[in-house]
Amino acid sequence: MPETNCAACGFANPAGALYCGNCGQGLGRPCPSCGTPAGEGLMFCTACGAPLGGDELAEHPAEERKIVSVVFVDLVGFTGRAEKLDPEDVRALLNPYHARAKAELERFGGTVEKFIGDAVMAVFGAPVSHEDDPERAVRAALAVREAIAELNAADPSLDLAVRVGAATGEALVNVNARAERGEALAAGDVLNTASRLQSGAPVNAVLVDETTRRATGDAIEFEAAEPVAAKGKTQPVPAWLAVAPRARLGVDIAFRGRAPLVGRDEELETLLAVLARAQRERAPQLVTLVGVPGIGKSRLIWELYSALDASPDTYVTWRQGRSLSYGDGVPFWALGEMTKAHAGILETDGAEQALEKLAAAVASAIGDEGEASWVETHLRPLAGLAGSAEPGGDRGGEAFAAWRRFFEALAEQRPLVLVFEDLHWADDGLLEFVDHLADWATDVPILIVCTARPELLDRRPGWGGGKRNATTLSLSPLTEEETETLLESLLANDGPAAARSPDLLARAGGNPLYAEEYARMAAQAGEELPLPDSVQGIVAARLDTLPPEEKALVQVASIVGKVFWVGALAAVSGLDQPDVQARLHALERKEFVRRERRSSVAGETAYVFRHVLVRDVAYGQIPRGRRADLHRLAAGWIESLAADRPEDLADMVAHHYSSALALVRSAGGDPGDLERRARLALREAGDRAAGLNALDAAARF
């Protein structure tokens, strides 16, 4: 199916996506009234309110529970100042402030929900989740503070000052909210916390809660602050002052984990062998490491770098760049990082100094003065300097040729390794250039290593295909034995038994990052393990990359359980079985689910979640009322399987009916017939357990 390019940032989204996976902008067919892109699943245009037709909302619920980060910005002392001003003068002061604050908040992927006088509120993680929503929120808050300083510098008469608060937590989100009509996007205590933090922040400062600080400590520098005595809170809210983003360099490949490399020796040997081939044949080689978040792509890059650095006989030039999921939307960002890193250009360098460094770097690589000047002119935009216009879609364009010549010149001096990280977030132009470089560079040893999630192959199904010099390595989960080995090293002080905990192994699911996060929590808590914030964000962001109909099916499957069947999903969702089968096939290709070879239900194809955490996060997103309805439908389908021996599946039926009843009661709804159904199901389950002499279980039922 064709992908949908976002009109706001150009990001290529999967067909059917409701919102842009990069910036959150609504996608889809144009509104027949005003032409604004309208996401699949919307009944009304979010710009003008015109009806769009269709009844997709019945299939895709409008509400979800999500972890979001909320930012409140408020002008200091503006109310007293406004009392002395004419209303038109008040508006003249507020307009530039509102415009800059909104621009900065949206630049990092936030959704500005409302302006309340001189206050601005934005939500990060709604309607679309990103794994780094807390970082986006804090970076946006700091950017707002800097933008206000710029406004004051341009017009000292404004004399604006702000307080900013940010908090992260669970909220009920209306994914189809229309802010222009005053519809609330999110509801939950996290909004109150962010507002209270903003009220307690010093002037021109950003104050965040502990959850936000913990999620962003590697990216943002913080200072401890006094807890905020917030109205309505039983205890003061722990708070931290956000100082500034930590420096990021294109050559920064430091490994921050504490685990040994496990189960990836074959992939590392392949990378080294492909580099040797590039040197032997003096030809470019393209290797793409594909895998879900946390599976070990960046770790393999680090191990490759370490192996080359430790070898006395191998001398290479290593340049690395990462495509960002947020920011200015600058095309060719990763390529710019590589260029600036090679030239030694710092973020603090002025234009003249940066130009001198770039010219010197090009001259040292290319001896011919005329050719060097031509290459330098085309490299200037990558370094943030004025120069030749960036290319459009022409892969054979002059700028591509100049950039390629620069890298060829570097490779003529010594083998060149170019690492493009997070290529699934790259703009189309960068993807075209990487393809161009692999195709057209000649007589030089260049190893191009890309890391990407499976979403890249949805955008570019033919990526690397058909090229003699292209290799794609798909990183699979670690085996249970490898995961045990990894956990033993992480839990060395707790002994081998801790690493063999079935719960810990199941939650790790062969994913090294998940294993490390859960091992850290187990070492600290030593009790039942909650879902780490970092893992929650990663999984939720992946779910939000799915088209709405596929995401809705994942949520239905999460109700049925870790194992589920096509017939069950059809019965619970109301879809036809062929539609369910087609969507499950798409989810299997994207590595969310896996088809089982055998099924415990005759005539039914069984599927299983590839990772239990996908099921946990999807289940947690469903509002309680809808969750209760789905549990009730699942119980009905299971009852229909073996009507003549209901005791065989009594435990499953009891689970679904009792879950539905508990959810209805907690939501304050009317249980209706659920109490009777749950009572009968629990009695049957108790009788079955008693017949098996499982007396504790029988008593519990």
Tab-separated table of C-alpha atoms in Angstrom, residues 216-616:
chain	number	residue	atom	x	y	z
A	216	THR	CA	15.572	12.462	30.535
A	217	GLY	CA	18.610	12.410	32.804
A	218	ASP	CA	20.935	11.215	30.026
A	219	ALA	CA	19.855	14.005	27.658
A	220	ILE	CA	19.193	16.991	29.958
A	221	GLU	CA	21.260	18.547	32.749
A	222	PHE	CA	19.288	19.087	35.971
A	223	GLU	CA	19.756	20.713	39.363
A	224	ALA	CA	17.885	19.698	42.506
A	225	ALA	CA	15.100	22.048	43.603
A	226	GLU	CA	12.891	22.356	46.656
A	227	PRO	CA	9.776	20.158	46.534
A	228	VAL	CA	6.651	22.051	45.508
A	229	ALA	CA	3.823	22.189	48.038
A	230	ALA	CA	1.041	21.734	45.501
A	231	LYS	CA	-2.578	22.507	46.255
A	232	GLY	CA	-4.620	19.318	46.468
A	233	LYS	CA	-1.555	17.078	46.918
A	234	THR	CA	-1.095	15.206	50.207
A	235	GLN	CA	2.712	15.357	49.862
A	236	PRO	CA	5.011	17.984	48.303
A	237	VAL	CA	5.945	17.179	44.689
A	238	PRO	CA	9.685	16.422	44.233
A	239	ALA	CA	11.020	18.859	41.643
A	240	TRP	CA	14.106	19.463	39.507
A	241	LEU	CA	15.327	22.497	37.574
A	242	ALA	CA	16.120	21.775	33.926
A	243	VAL	CA	19.363	23.623	33.110
A	244	ALA	CA	20.244	22.785	29.489
A	245	PRO	CA	20.423	19.906	27.008
A	246	ARG	CA	23.581	17.835	27.286
A	247	ALA	CA	25.965	18.161	24.347
A	248	ARG	CA	25.506	15.752	21.442
A	249	LEU	CA	28.218	15.084	18.894
A	250	GLY	CA	28.065	13.116	15.675
A	251	VAL	CA	31.054	11.050	16.837
A	252	ASP	CA	29.478	10.206	20.189
A	253	ILE	CA	29.145	6.417	20.294
A	254	ALA	CA	29.756	5.863	23.997
A	255	PHE	CA	28.183	2.674	25.335
A	256	ARG	CA	26.285	3.497	28.520
A	257	GLY	CA	25.040	0.002	29.319
A	258	ARG	CA	26.621	-2.317	31.827
A	259	ALA	CA	26.009	-5.689	30.196
A	260	PRO	CA	28.411	-7.879	28.194
A	261	LEU	CA	27.712	-8.647	24.549
A	262	VAL	CA	25.633	-11.831	24.376
A	263	GLY	CA	24.360	-13.700	21.337
A	264	ARG	CA	25.631	-11.292	18.668
A	265	ASP	CA	29.055	-12.758	17.775
A	266	GLU	CA	27.898	-13.910	14.339
A	267	GLU	CA	26.562	-10.463	13.412
A	268	LEU	CA	29.781	-8.775	14.591
A	269	GLU	CA	31.869	-11.178	12.522
A	270	THR	CA	29.691	-10.366	9.494
A	271	LEU	CA	30.302	-6.625	9.927
A	272	LEU	CA	34.061	-7.166	10.139
A	273	ALA	CA	33.983	-9.473	7.107
A	274	VAL	CA	32.039	-6.936	5.031
A	275	LEU	CA	34.565	-4.218	5.955
A	276	ALA	CA	37.371	-6.534	4.871
A	277	ARG	CA	35.544	-7.073	1.572
A	278	ALA	CA	35.223	-3.310	1.047
A	279	GLN	CA	38.975	-2.980	1.560
A	280	ARG	CA	39.829	-5.968	-0.620
A	281	GLU	CA	37.570	-4.987	-3.538
A	282	ARG	CA	37.909	-1.213	-3.054
A	283	ALA	CA	34.149	-0.862	-3.424
A	284	PRO	CA	31.372	0.472	-1.171
A	285	GLN	CA	29.450	-2.004	0.974
A	286	LEU	CA	26.044	-1.278	2.525
A	287	VAL	CA	24.968	-3.116	5.697
A	288	THR	CA	21.596	-2.431	7.340
A	289	LEU	CA	20.955	-3.664	10.874
A	290	VAL	CA	17.189	-4.052	11.293
A	291	GLY	CA	15.445	-4.771	14.556
A	292	VAL	CA	12.908	-3.581	17.090
A	293	PRO	CA	13.944	-1.016	19.724
A	294	GLY	CA	16.353	-2.339	22.340
A	295	ILE	CA	17.349	-5.431	20.368
A	296	GLY	CA	21.023	-4.390	20.154
A	297	LYS	CA	21.623	-2.387	16.963
A	298	SER	CA	23.551	0.447	18.617
A	299	ARG	CA	25.427	-2.048	20.759
A	300	LEU	CA	26.694	-3.809	17.631
A	301	ILE	CA	27.910	-0.454	16.296
A	302	TRP	CA	29.813	0.102	19.534
A	303	GLU	CA	31.350	-3.373	19.372
A	304	LEU	CA	32.431	-2.812	15.763
A	305	TYR	CA	34.068	0.469	16.726
A	306	SER	CA	35.786	-1.162	19.711
A	307	ALA	CA	37.075	-4.054	17.585
A	308	LEU	CA	38.531	-1.673	15.002
A	309	ASP	CA	39.988	0.590	17.671
A	310	ALA	CA	41.685	-2.376	19.390
A	311	SER	CA	43.218	-3.741	16.173
A	312	PRO	CA	46.797	-2.491	15.603
A	313	ASP	CA	46.578	-3.352	11.898
A	314	THR	CA	43.313	-1.582	11.097
A	315	TYR	CA	43.163	2.164	10.516
A	316	VAL	CA	39.850	3.630	9.456
A	317	THR	CA	38.106	6.994	9.407
A	318	TRP	CA	34.889	6.660	11.401
A	319	ARG	CA	32.025	9.136	10.953
A	320	GLN	CA	28.638	8.732	12.563
A	321	GLY	CA	25.328	10.582	12.445
A	322	ARG	CA	21.848	10.023	13.797
A	323	SER	CA	18.473	10.938	12.323
A	324	LEU	CA	16.405	12.689	14.968
A	325	SER	CA	12.774	11.992	15.724
A	326	TYR	CA	12.200	15.654	16.582
A	327	GLY	CA	13.801	19.053	16.109
A	328	ASP	CA	13.977	21.544	13.308
A	329	GLY	CA	13.066	19.098	10.594
A	330	VAL	CA	16.382	19.884	8.848
A	331	PRO	CA	16.901	17.568	5.881
A	332	PHE	CA	20.052	15.421	5.832
A	333	TRP	CA	20.573	15.914	9.581
A	334	ALA	CA	22.778	12.833	10.035
A	335	LEU	CA	24.911	13.820	7.045
A	336	GLY	CA	25.342	17.265	8.549
A	337	GLU	CA	26.541	15.707	11.810
A	338	MET	CA	29.173	13.738	9.920
A	339	THR	CA	30.344	16.782	7.980
A	340	LYS	CA	30.638	18.998	11.060
A	341	ALA	CA	32.368	16.258	13.041
A	342	HIS	CA	34.986	15.736	10.322
A	343	ALA	CA	35.649	19.467	10.014
A	344	GLY	CA	35.702	19.923	13.801
A	345	ILE	CA	32.888	22.486	13.691
A	346	LEU	CA	31.369	23.131	17.116
A	347	GLU	CA	27.880	24.396	17.851
A	348	THR	CA	29.460	27.463	19.458
A	349	ASP	CA	31.500	28.395	16.357
A	350	GLY	CA	30.483	31.496	14.457
A	351	ALA	CA	29.813	31.386	10.714
A	352	GLU	CA	33.272	32.667	9.763
A	353	GLN	CA	35.089	30.187	11.987
A	354	ALA	CA	32.905	27.302	10.794
A	355	LEU	CA	33.563	28.218	7.159
A	356	GLU	CA	37.323	28.269	7.760
A	357	LYS	CA	37.220	24.831	9.357
A	358	LEU	CA	35.110	23.404	6.520
A	359	ALA	CA	37.400	24.844	3.848
A	360	ALA	CA	40.468	23.419	5.580
A	361	ALA	CA	38.879	19.966	5.903
A	362	VAL	CA	37.916	19.852	2.220
A	363	ALA	CA	41.316	21.150	1.076
A	364	SER	CA	43.121	18.463	3.097
A	365	ALA	CA	41.013	15.760	1.410
A	366	ILE	CA	40.913	17.111	-2.179
A	367	GLY	CA	44.103	18.464	-3.674
A	368	ASP	CA	42.624	20.099	-6.753
A	369	GLU	CA	41.697	23.670	-5.793
A	370	GLY	CA	38.821	24.006	-8.246
A	371	GLU	CA	37.271	20.679	-7.304
A	372	ALA	CA	37.714	21.456	-3.605
A	373	SER	CA	35.883	24.763	-4.042
A	374	TRP	CA	33.016	23.033	-5.835
A	375	VAL	CA	32.694	20.387	-3.111
A	376	GLU	CA	32.920	22.957	-0.319
A	377	THR	CA	30.113	25.034	-1.825
A	378	HIS	CA	27.775	22.045	-1.720
A	379	LEU	CA	28.865	21.001	1.784
A	380	ARG	CA	28.063	24.384	3.309
A	381	PRO	CA	24.322	23.744	3.823
A	382	LEU	CA	25.159	20.522	5.693
A	383	ALA	CA	27.287	22.580	8.093
A	384	GLY	CA	24.552	25.168	8.560
A	385	LEU	CA	26.215	27.710	6.271
A	386	ALA	CA	24.889	29.523	3.219
A	387	GLY	CA	25.652	27.703	0.012
A	388	SER	CA	24.147	25.751	-2.844
A	389	ALA	CA	20.491	24.836	-2.496
A	390	GLU	CA	19.801	21.377	-1.138
A	391	PRO	CA	18.691	18.854	-3.757
A	392	GLY	CA	15.176	17.659	-4.311
A	393	GLY	CA	14.355	14.165	-5.454
A	394	ASP	CA	17.047	13.989	-8.161
A	395	ARG	CA	19.412	11.233	-7.022
A	396	GLY	CA	21.934	12.204	-9.701
A	397	GLY	CA	21.911	15.887	-8.719
A	398	GLU	CA	25.040	18.012	-8.469
A	399	ALA	CA	24.947	18.204	-4.681
A	400	PHE	CA	24.803	14.422	-4.376
A	401	ALA	CA	27.807	14.169	-6.678
A	402	ALA	CA	29.751	16.718	-4.613
A	403	TRP	CA	28.957	15.003	-1.327
A	404	ARG	CA	29.893	11.655	-2.800
A	405	ARG	CA	33.192	13.092	-4.032
A	406	PHE	CA	33.976	14.342	-0.520
A	407	PHE	CA	33.481	10.900	1.016
A	408	GLU	CA	35.384	9.243	-1.824
A	409	ALA	CA	38.294	11.570	-1.088
A	410	LEU	CA	38.244	10.594	2.587
A	411	ALA	CA	38.183	6.902	1.638
A	412	GLU	CA	41.153	7.388	-0.694
A	413	GLN	CA	43.234	8.302	2.354
A	414	ARG	CA	42.116	5.361	4.512
A	415	PRO	CA	39.087	3.033	4.695
A	416	LEU	CA	35.963	4.974	5.597
A	417	VAL	CA	33.154	3.776	7.883
A	418	LEU	CA	29.941	5.820	7.727
A	419	VAL	CA	27.315	4.973	10.349
A	420	PHE	CA	23.749	6.234	9.824
A	421	GLU	CA	21.751	5.549	12.986
A	422	ASP	CA	17.945	5.487	13.254
A	423	LEU	CA	17.453	5.578	9.500
A	424	HIS	CA	13.722	4.910	9.940
A	425	TRP	CA	13.440	8.586	11.002
A	426	ALA	CA	15.482	9.894	8.074
A	427	ASP	CA	13.998	12.205	5.474
A	428	ASP	CA	13.549	10.796	1.980
A	429	GLY	CA	16.471	12.846	0.693
A	430	LEU	CA	18.921	11.173	3.074
A	431	LEU	CA	17.653	7.723	2.115
A	432	GLU	CA	18.172	8.599	-1.534
A	433	PHE	CA	21.713	9.822	-0.868
A	434	VAL	CA	22.712	6.686	1.051
A	435	ASP	CA	21.386	4.631	-1.860
A	436	HIS	CA	23.253	6.905	-4.285
A	437	LEU	CA	26.531	6.580	-2.388
A	438	ALA	CA	26.317	2.786	-2.283
A	439	ASP	CA	25.575	2.676	-6.028
A	440	TRP	CA	27.952	5.303	-7.416
A	441	ALA	CA	31.088	5.489	-5.252
A	442	THR	CA	33.941	3.840	-7.147
A	443	ASP	CA	37.395	2.443	-6.446
A	444	VAL	CA	37.336	3.323	-2.723
A	445	PRO	CA	36.815	1.225	0.448
A	446	ILE	CA	33.662	2.536	2.118
A	447	LEU	CA	31.551	0.630	4.640
A	448	ILE	CA	28.085	2.165	5.093
A	449	VAL	CA	26.344	0.829	8.192
A	450	CYS	CA	22.715	1.774	8.824
A	451	THR	CA	20.566	0.961	11.828
A	452	ALA	CA	16.810	0.957	11.453
A	453	ARG	CA	13.595	-0.419	12.823
A	454	PRO	CA	11.300	-2.598	10.697
A	455	GLU	CA	9.336	0.550	9.807
A	456	LEU	CA	12.096	1.431	7.307
A	457	LEU	CA	11.218	-1.634	5.247
A	458	ASP	CA	7.582	-0.525	5.233
A	459	ARG	CA	8.667	2.838	3.800
A	460	ARG	CA	11.215	1.317	1.411
A	461	PRO	CA	10.302	-2.358	0.789
A	462	GLY	CA	13.131	-2.659	-1.727
A	463	TRP	CA	15.807	-1.128	0.526
A	464	GLY	CA	19.165	-2.698	-0.330
A	465	GLY	CA	17.452	-5.299	-2.477
A	466	GLY	CA	19.111	-6.437	-5.668
A	467	LYS	CA	22.474	-4.857	-4.866
A	468	ARG	CA	25.485	-7.126	-4.903
A	469	ASN	CA	27.104	-4.924	-2.269
A	470	ALA	CA	24.117	-4.753	0.129
A	471	THR	CA	23.532	-6.884	3.234
A	472	THR	CA	20.575	-6.748	5.617
A	473	LEU	CA	20.983	-8.279	9.079
A	474	SER	CA	17.730	-8.793	10.958
A	475	LEU	CA	18.436	-9.008	14.691
A	476	SER	CA	16.302	-11.651	16.366
A	477	PRO	CA	15.554	-11.843	20.094
A	478	LEU	CA	18.083	-13.620	22.265
A	479	THR	CA	17.344	-17.235	23.131
A	480	GLU	CA	16.234	-18.074	26.659
A	481	GLU	CA	19.727	-19.415	27.431
A	482	GLU	CA	21.356	-16.233	26.120
A	483	THR	CA	18.915	-14.104	28.102
A	484	GLU	CA	19.781	-16.062	31.249
A	485	THR	CA	23.475	-15.446	30.617
A	486	LEU	CA	22.811	-11.734	30.174
A	487	LEU	CA	20.674	-11.515	33.318
A	488	GLU	CA	23.248	-13.444	35.359
A	489	SER	CA	25.836	-10.803	34.526
A	490	LEU	CA	23.403	-8.007	35.370
A	491	LEU	CA	22.293	-9.635	38.625
A	492	ALA	CA	25.690	-10.956	39.675
A	493	ASN	CA	25.083	-10.021	43.311
A	494	ASP	CA	21.767	-11.890	43.439
A	495	GLY	CA	22.972	-15.237	42.131
A	496	PRO	CA	21.980	-17.422	39.130
A	497	ALA	CA	18.527	-18.215	40.551
A	498	ALA	CA	17.433	-14.593	40.168
A	499	ALA	CA	18.379	-14.638	36.477
A	500	ARG	CA	16.283	-17.768	35.933
A	501	SER	CA	13.142	-16.150	37.348
A	502	PRO	CA	10.358	-17.072	34.881
A	503	ASP	CA	8.769	-13.648	35.344
A	504	LEU	CA	12.026	-11.832	34.609
A	505	LEU	CA	12.779	-14.018	31.579
A	506	ALA	CA	9.273	-13.521	30.199
A	507	ARG	CA	9.407	-9.753	30.618
A	508	ALA	CA	12.866	-9.521	29.046
A	509	GLY	CA	11.601	-11.545	26.083
A	510	GLY	CA	15.056	-11.816	24.524
A	511	ASN	CA	15.419	-8.026	24.286
A	512	PRO	CA	18.720	-6.855	25.837
A	513	LEU	CA	17.426	-3.371	26.696
A	514	TYR	CA	14.339	-4.752	28.408
A	515	ALA	CA	16.505	-7.257	30.289
A	516	GLU	CA	18.754	-4.490	31.548
A	517	GLU	CA	15.871	-2.237	32.569
A	518	TYR	CA	14.082	-5.012	34.455
A	519	ALA	CA	17.305	-6.208	36.075
A	520	ARG	CA	17.912	-2.673	37.338
A	521	MET	CA	14.403	-2.490	38.769
A	522	ALA	CA	14.684	-5.967	40.315
A	523	ALA	CA	17.948	-4.992	42.008
A	524	GLN	CA	16.336	-1.853	43.418
A	525	ALA	CA	12.882	-3.130	44.316
A	526	GLY	CA	13.214	-6.854	44.829
A	527	GLU	CA	9.465	-7.261	44.414
A	528	GLU	CA	6.819	-7.335	41.703
A	529	LEU	CA	8.180	-5.516	38.693
A	530	PRO	CA	6.268	-2.575	37.223
A	531	LEU	CA	6.743	-1.575	33.607
A	532	PRO	CA	9.809	0.722	33.358
A	533	ASP	CA	9.039	4.178	31.977
A	534	SER	CA	11.595	3.802	29.178
A	535	VAL	CA	10.156	0.478	28.013
A	536	GLN	CA	6.586	1.791	28.247
A	537	GLY	CA	7.503	4.708	25.984
A	538	ILE	CA	9.242	2.519	23.416
A	539	VAL	CA	6.366	0.056	23.103
A	540	ALA	CA	3.654	2.737	23.064
A	541	ALA	CA	5.498	4.652	20.340
A	542	ARG	CA	5.749	1.511	18.198
A	543	LEU	CA	2.028	0.850	18.602
A	544	ASP	CA	1.254	4.389	17.471
A	545	THR	CA	3.139	3.825	14.211
A	546	LEU	CA	0.489	1.276	13.213
A	547	PRO	CA	-2.511	2.157	11.053
A	548	PRO	CA	-5.561	2.608	13.313
A	549	GLU	CA	-7.239	-0.628	12.240
A	550	GLU	CA	-4.131	-2.689	13.056
A	551	LYS	CA	-3.600	-0.971	16.398
A	552	ALA	CA	-7.252	-1.565	17.303
A	553	LEU	CA	-6.806	-5.274	16.558
A	554	VAL	CA	-3.705	-5.437	18.775
A	555	GLN	CA	-5.773	-3.993	21.611
A	556	VAL	CA	-8.527	-6.565	21.055
A	557	ALA	CA	-5.904	-9.342	21.018
A	558	SER	CA	-4.481	-8.056	24.311
A	559	ILE	CA	-7.877	-8.738	25.900
A	560	VAL	CA	-7.926	-12.368	24.753
A	561	GLY	CA	-4.434	-13.008	26.143
A	562	LYS	CA	-0.837	-13.680	25.160
A	563	VAL	CA	-2.174	-16.428	22.860
A	564	PHE	CA	-5.206	-15.612	20.721
A	565	TRP	CA	-7.116	-16.978	17.756
A	566	VAL	CA	-8.519	-15.534	14.548
A	567	GLY	CA	-12.040	-16.561	15.491
A	568	ALA	CA	-11.756	-14.930	18.906
A	569	LEU	CA	-10.625	-11.627	17.415
A	570	ALA	CA	-13.405	-11.747	14.831
A	571	ALA	CA	-16.022	-12.392	17.517
A	572	VAL	CA	-14.738	-9.708	19.876
A	573	SER	CA	-14.011	-7.043	17.241
A	574	GLY	CA	-17.041	-7.654	15.005
A	575	LEU	CA	-14.826	-7.997	11.923
A	576	ASP	CA	-14.942	-10.684	9.275
A	577	GLN	CA	-12.325	-13.418	9.662
A	578	PRO	CA	-10.596	-12.619	6.321
A	579	ASP	CA	-10.120	-9.009	7.487
A	580	VAL	CA	-8.706	-10.217	10.805
A	581	GLN	CA	-6.363	-12.614	9.003
A	582	ALA	CA	-5.083	-9.870	6.680
A	583	ARG	CA	-4.386	-7.500	9.570
A	584	LEU	CA	-2.647	-10.215	11.580
A	585	HIS	CA	-0.446	-10.970	8.572
A	586	ALA	CA	0.577	-7.292	8.451
A	587	LEU	CA	1.272	-7.309	12.204
A	588	GLU	CA	3.352	-10.459	11.853
A	589	ARG	CA	5.457	-8.836	9.146
A	590	LYS	CA	6.037	-5.872	11.465
A	591	GLU	CA	7.126	-8.240	14.269
A	592	PHE	CA	4.294	-7.527	16.697
A	593	VAL	CA	2.795	-11.030	16.631
A	594	ARG	CA	3.812	-14.516	15.519
A	595	ARG	CA	1.667	-17.303	14.079
A	596	GLU	CA	1.867	-20.558	16.027
A	597	ARG	CA	2.401	-23.853	14.210
A	598	ARG	CA	-0.151	-25.623	16.399
A	599	SER	CA	-3.407	-24.477	17.908
A	600	SER	CA	-5.274	-25.718	20.964
A	601	VAL	CA	-8.559	-24.848	19.267
A	602	ALA	CA	-9.541	-27.079	16.353
A	603	GLY	CA	-9.931	-25.232	13.085
A	604	GLU	CA	-8.569	-21.986	14.528
A	605	THR	CA	-5.220	-20.377	13.662
A	606	ALA	CA	-3.403	-19.334	16.823
A	607	TYR	CA	-1.159	-16.318	17.204
A	608	VAL	CA	1.022	-15.118	20.056
A	609	PHE	CA	2.471	-11.732	20.953
A	610	ARG	CA	6.162	-11.654	20.127
A	611	HIS	CA	6.726	-9.849	23.387
A	612	VAL	CA	4.489	-9.888	26.431
A	613	LEU	CA	5.149	-6.170	26.943
A	614	VAL	CA	3.364	-5.326	23.685
A	615	ARG	CA	0.317	-7.045	25.105
A	616	ASP	CA	0.681	-5.282	28.471
